[in-house]
Coordinates of C-alpha atoms and ligand atoms in Angstrom, one line a residue:
X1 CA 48.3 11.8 4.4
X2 CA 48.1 15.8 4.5
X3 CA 51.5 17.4 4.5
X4 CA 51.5 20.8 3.7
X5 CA 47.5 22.5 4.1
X6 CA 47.3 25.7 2.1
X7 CA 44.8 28.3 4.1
X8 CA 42.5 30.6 1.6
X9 CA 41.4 32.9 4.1
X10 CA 42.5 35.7 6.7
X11 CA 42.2 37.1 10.2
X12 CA 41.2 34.8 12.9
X13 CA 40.0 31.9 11.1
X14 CA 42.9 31.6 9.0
X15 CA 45.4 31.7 12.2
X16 CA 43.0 29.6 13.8
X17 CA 43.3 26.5 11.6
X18 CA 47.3 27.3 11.4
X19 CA 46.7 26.2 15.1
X20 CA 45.7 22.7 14.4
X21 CA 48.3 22.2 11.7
X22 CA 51.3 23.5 13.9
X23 CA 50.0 20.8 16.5
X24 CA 49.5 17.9 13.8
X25 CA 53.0 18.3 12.5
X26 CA 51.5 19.9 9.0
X27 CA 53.5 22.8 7.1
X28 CA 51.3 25.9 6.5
X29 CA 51.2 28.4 3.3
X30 CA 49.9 31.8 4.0
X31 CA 47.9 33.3 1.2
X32 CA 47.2 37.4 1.7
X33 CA 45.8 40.7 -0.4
X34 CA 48.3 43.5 -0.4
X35 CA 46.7 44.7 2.1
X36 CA 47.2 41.7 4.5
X37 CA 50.6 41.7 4.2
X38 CA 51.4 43.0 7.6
X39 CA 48.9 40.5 9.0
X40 CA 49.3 37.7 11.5
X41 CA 48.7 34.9 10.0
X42 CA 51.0 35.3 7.7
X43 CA 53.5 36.1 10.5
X44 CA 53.1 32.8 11.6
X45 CA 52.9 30.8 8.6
X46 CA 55.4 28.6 7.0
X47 CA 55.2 30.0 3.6
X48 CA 53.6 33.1 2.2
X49 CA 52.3 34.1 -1.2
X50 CA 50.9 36.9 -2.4
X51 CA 47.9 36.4 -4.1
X52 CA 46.4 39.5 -5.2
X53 CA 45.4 43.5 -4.4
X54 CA 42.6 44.4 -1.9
X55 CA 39.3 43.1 -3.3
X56 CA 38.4 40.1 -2.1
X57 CA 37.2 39.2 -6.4
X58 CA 40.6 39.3 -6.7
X59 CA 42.3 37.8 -4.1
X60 CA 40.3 35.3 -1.6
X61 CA 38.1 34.7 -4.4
X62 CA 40.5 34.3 -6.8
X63 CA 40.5 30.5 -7.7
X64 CA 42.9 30.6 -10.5
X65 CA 45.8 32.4 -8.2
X66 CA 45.0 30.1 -4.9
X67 CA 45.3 27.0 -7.1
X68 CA 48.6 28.9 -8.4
X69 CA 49.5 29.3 -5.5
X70 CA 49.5 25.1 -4.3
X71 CA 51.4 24.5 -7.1
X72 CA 53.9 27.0 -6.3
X73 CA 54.3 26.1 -2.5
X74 CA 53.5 22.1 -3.1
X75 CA 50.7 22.6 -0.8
X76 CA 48.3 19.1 -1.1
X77 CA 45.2 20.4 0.7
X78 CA 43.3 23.4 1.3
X79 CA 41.4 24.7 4.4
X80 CA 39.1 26.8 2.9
X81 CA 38.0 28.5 6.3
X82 CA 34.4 30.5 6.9
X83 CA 33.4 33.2 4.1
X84 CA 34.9 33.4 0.7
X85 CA 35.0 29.8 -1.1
X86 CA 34.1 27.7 2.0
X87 CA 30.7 26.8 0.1
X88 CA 31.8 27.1 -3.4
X89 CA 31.4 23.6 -5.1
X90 CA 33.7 24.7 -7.8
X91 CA 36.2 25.5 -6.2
X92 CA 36.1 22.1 -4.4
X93 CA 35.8 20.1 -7.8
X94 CA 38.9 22.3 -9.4
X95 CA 41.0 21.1 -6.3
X96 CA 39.7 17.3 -7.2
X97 CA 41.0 17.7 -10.6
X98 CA 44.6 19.0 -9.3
X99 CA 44.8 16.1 -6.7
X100 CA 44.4 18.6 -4.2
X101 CA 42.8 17.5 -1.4
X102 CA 40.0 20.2 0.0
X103 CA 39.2 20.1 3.7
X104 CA 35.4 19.9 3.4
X105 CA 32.4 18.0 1.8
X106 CA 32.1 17.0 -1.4
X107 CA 31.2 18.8 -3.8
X108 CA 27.7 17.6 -4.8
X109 CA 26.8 18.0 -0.6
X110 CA 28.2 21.5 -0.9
X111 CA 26.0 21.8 -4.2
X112 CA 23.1 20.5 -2.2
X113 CA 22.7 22.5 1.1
X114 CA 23.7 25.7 -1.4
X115 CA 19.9 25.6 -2.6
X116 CA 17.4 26.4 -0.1
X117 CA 14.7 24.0 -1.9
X118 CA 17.4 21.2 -2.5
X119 CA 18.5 21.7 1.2
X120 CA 15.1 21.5 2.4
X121 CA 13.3 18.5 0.7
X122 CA 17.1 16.5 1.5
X123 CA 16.8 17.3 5.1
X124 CA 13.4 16.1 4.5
X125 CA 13.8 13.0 2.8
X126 CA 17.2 12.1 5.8
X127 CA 14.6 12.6 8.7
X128 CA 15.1 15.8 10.1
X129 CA 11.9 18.2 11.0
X130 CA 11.2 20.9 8.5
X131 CA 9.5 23.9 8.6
X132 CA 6.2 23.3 7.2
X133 CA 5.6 25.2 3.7
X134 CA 5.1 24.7 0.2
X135 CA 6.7 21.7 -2.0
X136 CA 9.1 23.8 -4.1
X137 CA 8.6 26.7 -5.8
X138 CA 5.1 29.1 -5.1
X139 CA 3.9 30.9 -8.3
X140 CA 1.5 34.2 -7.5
X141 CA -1.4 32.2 -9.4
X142 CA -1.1 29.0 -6.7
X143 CA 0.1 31.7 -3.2
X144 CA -3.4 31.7 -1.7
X145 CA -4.0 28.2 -2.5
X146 CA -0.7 27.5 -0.9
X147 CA -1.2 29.4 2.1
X148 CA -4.3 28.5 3.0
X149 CA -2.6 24.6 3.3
X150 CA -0.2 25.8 5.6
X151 CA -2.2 28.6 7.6
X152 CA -1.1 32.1 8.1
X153 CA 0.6 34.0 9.0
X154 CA 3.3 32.6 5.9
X155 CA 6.9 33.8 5.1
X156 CA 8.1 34.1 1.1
X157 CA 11.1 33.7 1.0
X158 CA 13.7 33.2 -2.4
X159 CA 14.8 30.1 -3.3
X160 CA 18.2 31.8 -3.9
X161 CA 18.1 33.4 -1.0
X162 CA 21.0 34.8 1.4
X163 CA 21.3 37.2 4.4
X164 CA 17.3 37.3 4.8
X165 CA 17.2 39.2 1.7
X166 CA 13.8 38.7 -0.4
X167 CA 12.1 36.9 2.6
X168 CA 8.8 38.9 3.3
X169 CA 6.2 38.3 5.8
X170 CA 2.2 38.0 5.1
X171 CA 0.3 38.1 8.3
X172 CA -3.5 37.6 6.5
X173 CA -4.8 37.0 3.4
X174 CA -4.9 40.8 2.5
X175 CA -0.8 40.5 2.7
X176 CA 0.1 38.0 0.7
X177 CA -0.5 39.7 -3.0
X178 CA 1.8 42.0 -1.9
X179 CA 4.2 40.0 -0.1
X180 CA 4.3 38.1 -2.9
X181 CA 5.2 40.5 -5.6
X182 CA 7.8 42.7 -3.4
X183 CA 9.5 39.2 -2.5
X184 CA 10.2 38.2 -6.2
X185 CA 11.1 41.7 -7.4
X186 CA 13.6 41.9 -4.3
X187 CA 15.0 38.3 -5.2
X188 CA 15.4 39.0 -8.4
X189 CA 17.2 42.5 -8.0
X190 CA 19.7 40.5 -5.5
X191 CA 20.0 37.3 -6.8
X192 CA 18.7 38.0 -10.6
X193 CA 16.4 34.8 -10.1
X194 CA 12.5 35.7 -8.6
X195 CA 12.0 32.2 -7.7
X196 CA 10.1 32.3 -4.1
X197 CA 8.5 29.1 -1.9
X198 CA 6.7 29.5 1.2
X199 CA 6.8 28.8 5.1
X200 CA 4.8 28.9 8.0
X201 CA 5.8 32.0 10.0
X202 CA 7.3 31.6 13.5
X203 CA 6.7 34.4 15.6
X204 CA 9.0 34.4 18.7
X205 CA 11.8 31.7 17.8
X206 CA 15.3 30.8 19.2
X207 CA 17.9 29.9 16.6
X208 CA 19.5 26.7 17.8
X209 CA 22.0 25.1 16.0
X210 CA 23.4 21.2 15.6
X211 CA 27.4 20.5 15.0
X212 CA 28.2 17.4 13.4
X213 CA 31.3 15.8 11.9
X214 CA 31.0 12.6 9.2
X215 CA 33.8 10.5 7.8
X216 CA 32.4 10.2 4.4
X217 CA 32.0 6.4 4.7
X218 CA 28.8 6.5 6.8
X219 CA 30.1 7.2 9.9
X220 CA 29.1 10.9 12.0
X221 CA 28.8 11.9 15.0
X222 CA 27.0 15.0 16.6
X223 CA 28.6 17.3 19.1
X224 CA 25.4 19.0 20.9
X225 CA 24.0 22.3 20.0
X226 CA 24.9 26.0 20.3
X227 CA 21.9 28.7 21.0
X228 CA 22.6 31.8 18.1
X229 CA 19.6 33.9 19.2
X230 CA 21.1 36.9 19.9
X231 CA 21.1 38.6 16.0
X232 CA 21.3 41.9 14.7
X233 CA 20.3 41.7 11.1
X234 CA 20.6 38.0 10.9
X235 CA 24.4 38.6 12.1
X236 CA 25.0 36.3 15.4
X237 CA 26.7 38.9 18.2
X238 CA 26.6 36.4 21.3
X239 CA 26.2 32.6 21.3
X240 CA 26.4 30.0 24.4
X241 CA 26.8 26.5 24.0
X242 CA 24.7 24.3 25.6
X243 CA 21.1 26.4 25.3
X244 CA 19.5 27.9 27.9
X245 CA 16.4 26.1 26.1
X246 CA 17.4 22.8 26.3
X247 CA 17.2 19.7 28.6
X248 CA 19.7 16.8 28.5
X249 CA 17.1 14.4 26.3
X250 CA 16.5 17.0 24.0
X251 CA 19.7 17.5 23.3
X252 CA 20.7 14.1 22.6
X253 CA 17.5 13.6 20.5
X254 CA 17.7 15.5 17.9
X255 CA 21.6 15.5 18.1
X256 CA 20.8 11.8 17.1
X257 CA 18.6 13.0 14.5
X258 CA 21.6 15.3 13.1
X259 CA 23.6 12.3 13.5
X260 CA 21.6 9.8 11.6
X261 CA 21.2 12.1 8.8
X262 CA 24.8 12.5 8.4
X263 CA 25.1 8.7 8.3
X264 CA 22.7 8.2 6.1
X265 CA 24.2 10.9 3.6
X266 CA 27.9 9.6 4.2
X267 CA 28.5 13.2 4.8
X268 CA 32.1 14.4 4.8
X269 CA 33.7 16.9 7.6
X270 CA 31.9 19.2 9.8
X271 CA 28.8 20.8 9.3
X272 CA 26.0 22.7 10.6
X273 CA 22.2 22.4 10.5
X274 CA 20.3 25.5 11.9
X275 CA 16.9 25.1 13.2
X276 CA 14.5 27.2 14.6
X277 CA 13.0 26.2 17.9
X278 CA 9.8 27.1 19.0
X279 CA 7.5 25.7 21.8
X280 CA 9.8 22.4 21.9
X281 CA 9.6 22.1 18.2
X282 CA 12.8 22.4 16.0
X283 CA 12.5 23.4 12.4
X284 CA 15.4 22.6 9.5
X285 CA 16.3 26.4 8.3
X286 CA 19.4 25.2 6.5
X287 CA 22.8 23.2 6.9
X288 CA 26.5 25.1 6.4
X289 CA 28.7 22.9 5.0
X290 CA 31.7 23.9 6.7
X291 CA 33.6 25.4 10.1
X292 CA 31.8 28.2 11.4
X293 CA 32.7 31.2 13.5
X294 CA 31.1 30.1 16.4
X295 CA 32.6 26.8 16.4
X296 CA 35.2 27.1 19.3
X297 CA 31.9 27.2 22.1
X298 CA 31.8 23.7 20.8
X299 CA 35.5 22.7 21.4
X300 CA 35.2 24.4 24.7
X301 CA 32.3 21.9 26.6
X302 CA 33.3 19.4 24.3
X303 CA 37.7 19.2 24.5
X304 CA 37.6 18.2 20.9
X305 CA 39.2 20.5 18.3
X306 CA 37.0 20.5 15.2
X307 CA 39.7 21.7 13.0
X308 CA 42.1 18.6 13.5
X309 CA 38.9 16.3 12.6
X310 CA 38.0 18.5 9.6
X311 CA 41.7 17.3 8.9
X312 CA 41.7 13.5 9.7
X313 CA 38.9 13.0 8.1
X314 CA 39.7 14.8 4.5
X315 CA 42.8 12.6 4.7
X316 CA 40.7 9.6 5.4
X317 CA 41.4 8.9 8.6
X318 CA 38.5 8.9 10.0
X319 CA 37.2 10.6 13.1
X320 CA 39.1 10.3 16.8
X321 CA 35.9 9.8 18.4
X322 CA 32.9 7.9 18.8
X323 CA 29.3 9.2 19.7
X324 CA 29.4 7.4 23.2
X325 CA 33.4 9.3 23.9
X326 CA 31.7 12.9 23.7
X327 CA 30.8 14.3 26.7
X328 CA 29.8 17.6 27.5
X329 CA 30.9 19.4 30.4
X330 CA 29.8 22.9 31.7
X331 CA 29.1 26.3 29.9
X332 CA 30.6 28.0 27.2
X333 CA 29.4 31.9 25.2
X334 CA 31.5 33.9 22.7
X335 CA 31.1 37.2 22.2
X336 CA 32.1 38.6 18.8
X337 CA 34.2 41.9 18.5
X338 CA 34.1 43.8 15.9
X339 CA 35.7 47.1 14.7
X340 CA 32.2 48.8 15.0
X341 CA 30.4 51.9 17.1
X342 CA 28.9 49.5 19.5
X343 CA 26.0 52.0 19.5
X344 CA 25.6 52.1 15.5
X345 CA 27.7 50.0 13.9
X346 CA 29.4 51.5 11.3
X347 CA 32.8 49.7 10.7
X348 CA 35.7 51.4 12.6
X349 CA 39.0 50.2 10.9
X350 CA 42.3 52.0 11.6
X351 CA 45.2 51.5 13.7
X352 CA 45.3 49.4 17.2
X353 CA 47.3 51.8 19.4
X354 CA 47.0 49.5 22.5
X355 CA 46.0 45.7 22.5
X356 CA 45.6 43.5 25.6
X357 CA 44.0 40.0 25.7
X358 CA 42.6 38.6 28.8
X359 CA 43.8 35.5 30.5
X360 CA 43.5 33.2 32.7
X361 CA 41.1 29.9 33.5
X362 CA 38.5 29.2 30.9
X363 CA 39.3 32.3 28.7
X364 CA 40.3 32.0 24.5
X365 CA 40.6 34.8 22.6
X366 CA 41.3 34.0 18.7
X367 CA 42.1 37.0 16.8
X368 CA 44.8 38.1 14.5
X369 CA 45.1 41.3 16.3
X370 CA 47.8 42.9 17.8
X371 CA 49.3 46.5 19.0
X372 CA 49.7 48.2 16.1
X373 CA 48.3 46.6 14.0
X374 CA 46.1 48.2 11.1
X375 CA 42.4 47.1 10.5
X376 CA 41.8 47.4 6.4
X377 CA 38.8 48.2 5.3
X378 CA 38.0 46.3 3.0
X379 CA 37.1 43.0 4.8
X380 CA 34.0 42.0 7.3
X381 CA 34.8 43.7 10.6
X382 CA 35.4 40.6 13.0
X383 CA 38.6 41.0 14.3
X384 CA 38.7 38.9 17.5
X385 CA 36.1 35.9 19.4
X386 CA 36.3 36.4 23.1
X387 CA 35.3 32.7 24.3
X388 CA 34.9 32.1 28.3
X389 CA 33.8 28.7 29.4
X390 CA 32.5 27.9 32.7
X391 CA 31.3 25.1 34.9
X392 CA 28.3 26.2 35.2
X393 CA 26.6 28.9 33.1
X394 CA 26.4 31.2 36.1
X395 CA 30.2 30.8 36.7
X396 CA 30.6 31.5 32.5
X397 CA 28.8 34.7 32.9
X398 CA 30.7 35.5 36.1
X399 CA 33.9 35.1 34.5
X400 CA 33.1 36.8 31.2
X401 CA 32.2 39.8 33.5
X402 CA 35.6 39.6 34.5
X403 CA 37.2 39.2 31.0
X404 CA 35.3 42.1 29.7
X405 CA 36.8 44.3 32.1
X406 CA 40.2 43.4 31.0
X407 CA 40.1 43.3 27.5
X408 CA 41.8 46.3 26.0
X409 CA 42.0 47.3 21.9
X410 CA 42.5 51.2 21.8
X411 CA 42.5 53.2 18.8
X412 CA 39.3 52.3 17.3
X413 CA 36.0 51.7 17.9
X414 CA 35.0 47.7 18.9
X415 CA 31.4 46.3 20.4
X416 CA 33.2 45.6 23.5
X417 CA 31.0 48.0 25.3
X418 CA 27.7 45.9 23.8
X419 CA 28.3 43.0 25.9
X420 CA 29.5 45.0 28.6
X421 CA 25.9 46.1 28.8
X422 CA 24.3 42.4 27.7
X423 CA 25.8 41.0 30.9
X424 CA 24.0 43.2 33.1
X425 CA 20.9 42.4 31.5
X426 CA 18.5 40.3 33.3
X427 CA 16.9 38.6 30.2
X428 CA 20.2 38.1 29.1
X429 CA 21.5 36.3 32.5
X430 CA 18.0 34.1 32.5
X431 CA 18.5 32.9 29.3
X432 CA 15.5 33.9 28.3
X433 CA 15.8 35.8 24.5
X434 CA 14.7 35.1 21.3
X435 CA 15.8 36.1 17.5
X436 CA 14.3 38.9 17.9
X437 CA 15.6 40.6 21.6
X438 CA 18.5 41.7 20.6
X439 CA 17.0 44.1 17.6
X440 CA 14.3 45.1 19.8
X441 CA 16.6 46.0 23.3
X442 CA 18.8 47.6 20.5
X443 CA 15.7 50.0 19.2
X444 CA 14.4 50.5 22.6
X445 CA 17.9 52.0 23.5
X446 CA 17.9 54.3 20.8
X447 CA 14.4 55.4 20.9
X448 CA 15.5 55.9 25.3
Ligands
LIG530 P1 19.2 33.4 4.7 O1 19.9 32.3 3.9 O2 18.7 34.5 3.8 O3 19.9 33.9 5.9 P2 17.5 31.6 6.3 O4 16.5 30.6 5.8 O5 18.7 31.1 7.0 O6 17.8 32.6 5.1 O7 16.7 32.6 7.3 C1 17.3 33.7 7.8 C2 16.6 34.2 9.1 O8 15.2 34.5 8.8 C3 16.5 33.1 10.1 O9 17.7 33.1 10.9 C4 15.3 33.5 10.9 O10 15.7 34.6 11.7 C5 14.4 34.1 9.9 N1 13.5 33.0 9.4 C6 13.7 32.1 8.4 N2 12.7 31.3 8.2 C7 11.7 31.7 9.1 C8 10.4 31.2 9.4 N3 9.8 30.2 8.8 N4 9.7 31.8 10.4 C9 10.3 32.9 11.1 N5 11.5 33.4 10.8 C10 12.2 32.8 9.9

């Protein structure tokens, strides 16, 4: 059994798995920067330790002084959170050999859904639909061929690839040279490797995404989708749980698909594999091996906490639930806040002067925030989820109406004001977006 989980992360994430300790009877150590040391989740933790200065290379990142830092405290697992070394297979095989148990996959799954062709041909192999493209690797000499097989228009993209970085676009024939050659010189400039393989190109997508949970001894279950469409530079901003897209079947098809795969894998704590959906097609993009930010849409139509399974199940427990116990019920959408201009997001940090959460039926806020409180600069600008849940999606929108209004944090700038705008939107209230509407309402405004 887990007695004392160490958390290497910060701000809501790392309070938010805190949480699920404090309820399972597990002691909690605190890791922080310098410049954290003001910072909630610390506040609330059993233990602290300092683990470094500002930079997260040196601090979050910092493998030797986190694994310090267990030995110090006693600590005999590690929730690794979202970010930082969530998906770094080291780091989970340098736990193994301390006898530290890490709350996450293993680390050859970790290994696995890192690379995007490794990802792909798995996903393949366990049954789940795949975006069709080339087998592996496309050399400029073998493109045309290539694309030709698959039909245009085709997406490059880098087999190292992150943040939609290297991923280029040939509409014809008369593209793809250049598409080509720009992709591998931008891969190789951001991930020093020019490696590229190919796709068919999806014009008008949604971004729909499956949550599953396995017990590493062939046992997983899935808990329904979430709809991520709404992007600004491949960042989610607003994401609702079920999809607006979706029927009951589809859902629990491929959910079952999800499922099975994770069976089949003997896949170990929760994951996500991302699709894209298109004209009642869903296409494997990739799988994240760990708790995402979104994740708490899921608890909400769901009642299951994600983080206490994460836990049972690195402790070998196995899950609380079976596929036939999870039911969903009504509507669920978080809104992200971050310290930004909501009209040009450039980061905002500084001091909260005034802070006031919202409340009351079918509202969760998780952020580390608080009045006075001062925002660093140095980390990603989240600094709170606003999560409303509803019986209905029309009462979830009426209600987060509601919430908006109340939510105060004075003293900087947040994107409050975005979805203040978004729910008066009438795409937005039928559902009806896809990865794309958000970056084109967001030009069209600046352009008005
Ligand atoms: P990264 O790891 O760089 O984020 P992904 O494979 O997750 O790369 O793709 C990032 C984004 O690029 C997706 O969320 C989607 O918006 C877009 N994208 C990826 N593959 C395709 C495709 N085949 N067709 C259209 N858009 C795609």
């Amino acid at each position: 059994m887990i007695s004392k989980v160490l958390i290497a992360n910060r701000g809501e994430i790392a309070l938010r798995v805190l949480r699920a300790c404090k309820e399972l009877g597990i002691a909690t150590v605190a890791v922080h920067s310098t410049a954290d040391a003001d910072a909630m989740h610390v506040r609330l933790a059993d233990e602290s330790v300092c683990i470094g200065p500002p930079p997260s290379r040196e601090s979050y990142l910092n493998i030797h002084q986190i694994v310090a830092a267990c030995e110090i405290t006693g600590a005999d697992a590690v929730h690794p959170g979202y970010g930082f070394l969530s998906e770094n297979a080291k780091f989970a095989e340098i736990l193994d050999a301390h006898g530290i148990t890490f709350i996450g996959p293993t680390a050859e799954h970790i290994r696995i859904m890192g690379d995007k062709i490794t990802a792909k041909q798995t996903a393949q192999e366990l049954g789940i639909p795949v975006v069709p493209g080339s087998d592996g690797e496309v050399k400029p000499e073998n493109a045309l061929e290539v694309a030709r097989k698959i039909g245009f228009p085709v997406l490059i993209k880098a087999t190292a690839g992150g943040g939609g970085r290297g991923m280029k676009v040939a509409k014809s024939e008369a593209d793809l040279e250049e598409a080509v050659s720009t992709a591998r010189s931008e891969a190789l400039a951001a991930f020093g490797n020019d490696a590229v393989y190919m796709e068919k190109y999806l014009g008008k997508p949604r971004h729909i995404e499956i949550q599953v949970v396995g017990d590493g001894m062939g046992n997983a279950v899935h808990l329904g989708e979430r709809d991520c469409s709404l992007q600004r530079r491949h960042q989610k901003v607003w994401e609702e749980a079920n999809s607006p897209a979706l029927n009951v079947e589809q859902r629990m098809k491929i959910g079952q698909v999800c499922a099975d795969a994770m069976k089949k894998l003997k896949y170990r704590g929760a994951g996500t594999i991302e699709f894209l959906y298109e004209n009642g097609e869903f296409y494997f993009i990739e799988m994240n091996t760990r708790l995402q930010v979104e994740h708490p849409i899921t608890e909400a139509i769901t009642g299951i906490d994600l983080v206490h399974e994460q836990i049972r199940v690195a402790s070998g427990a196995g899950l609380s639930v079976s596929q036939e116990d999870i039911v969903f019920s009504g509507h669920a959408i978080e809104c992200r806040i971050n310290a930004e201009d909501p009209r040009t997001f450039v980061p905002s940090p500084g001091t909260i002067t005034h802070f006031h959460a919202p409340g009351g039926l079918g509202v969760r806020v998780d952020s580390g925030a608080y009045q006075g409180y001062k925002i660093p600069p140095y980390y990603d600008s989240l600094i709170g989820k606003l999560i409303v849940h509803g019986r209905t999606r029309v009462e979830c929108m009426m209600r987060l109406r509601r919430v908006l209004d109340e939510f105060v944090i004075d003293g900087i700038k947040t994107t409050l004001p975005l979805f203040q705008d978004l729910i008066g939107n009438q795409d937005i209230a039928n559902g009806d977006y896809d990865i794309h509407w958000l970056e084109n309402y967001l030009a069209s405004k600046t352009d008005a």
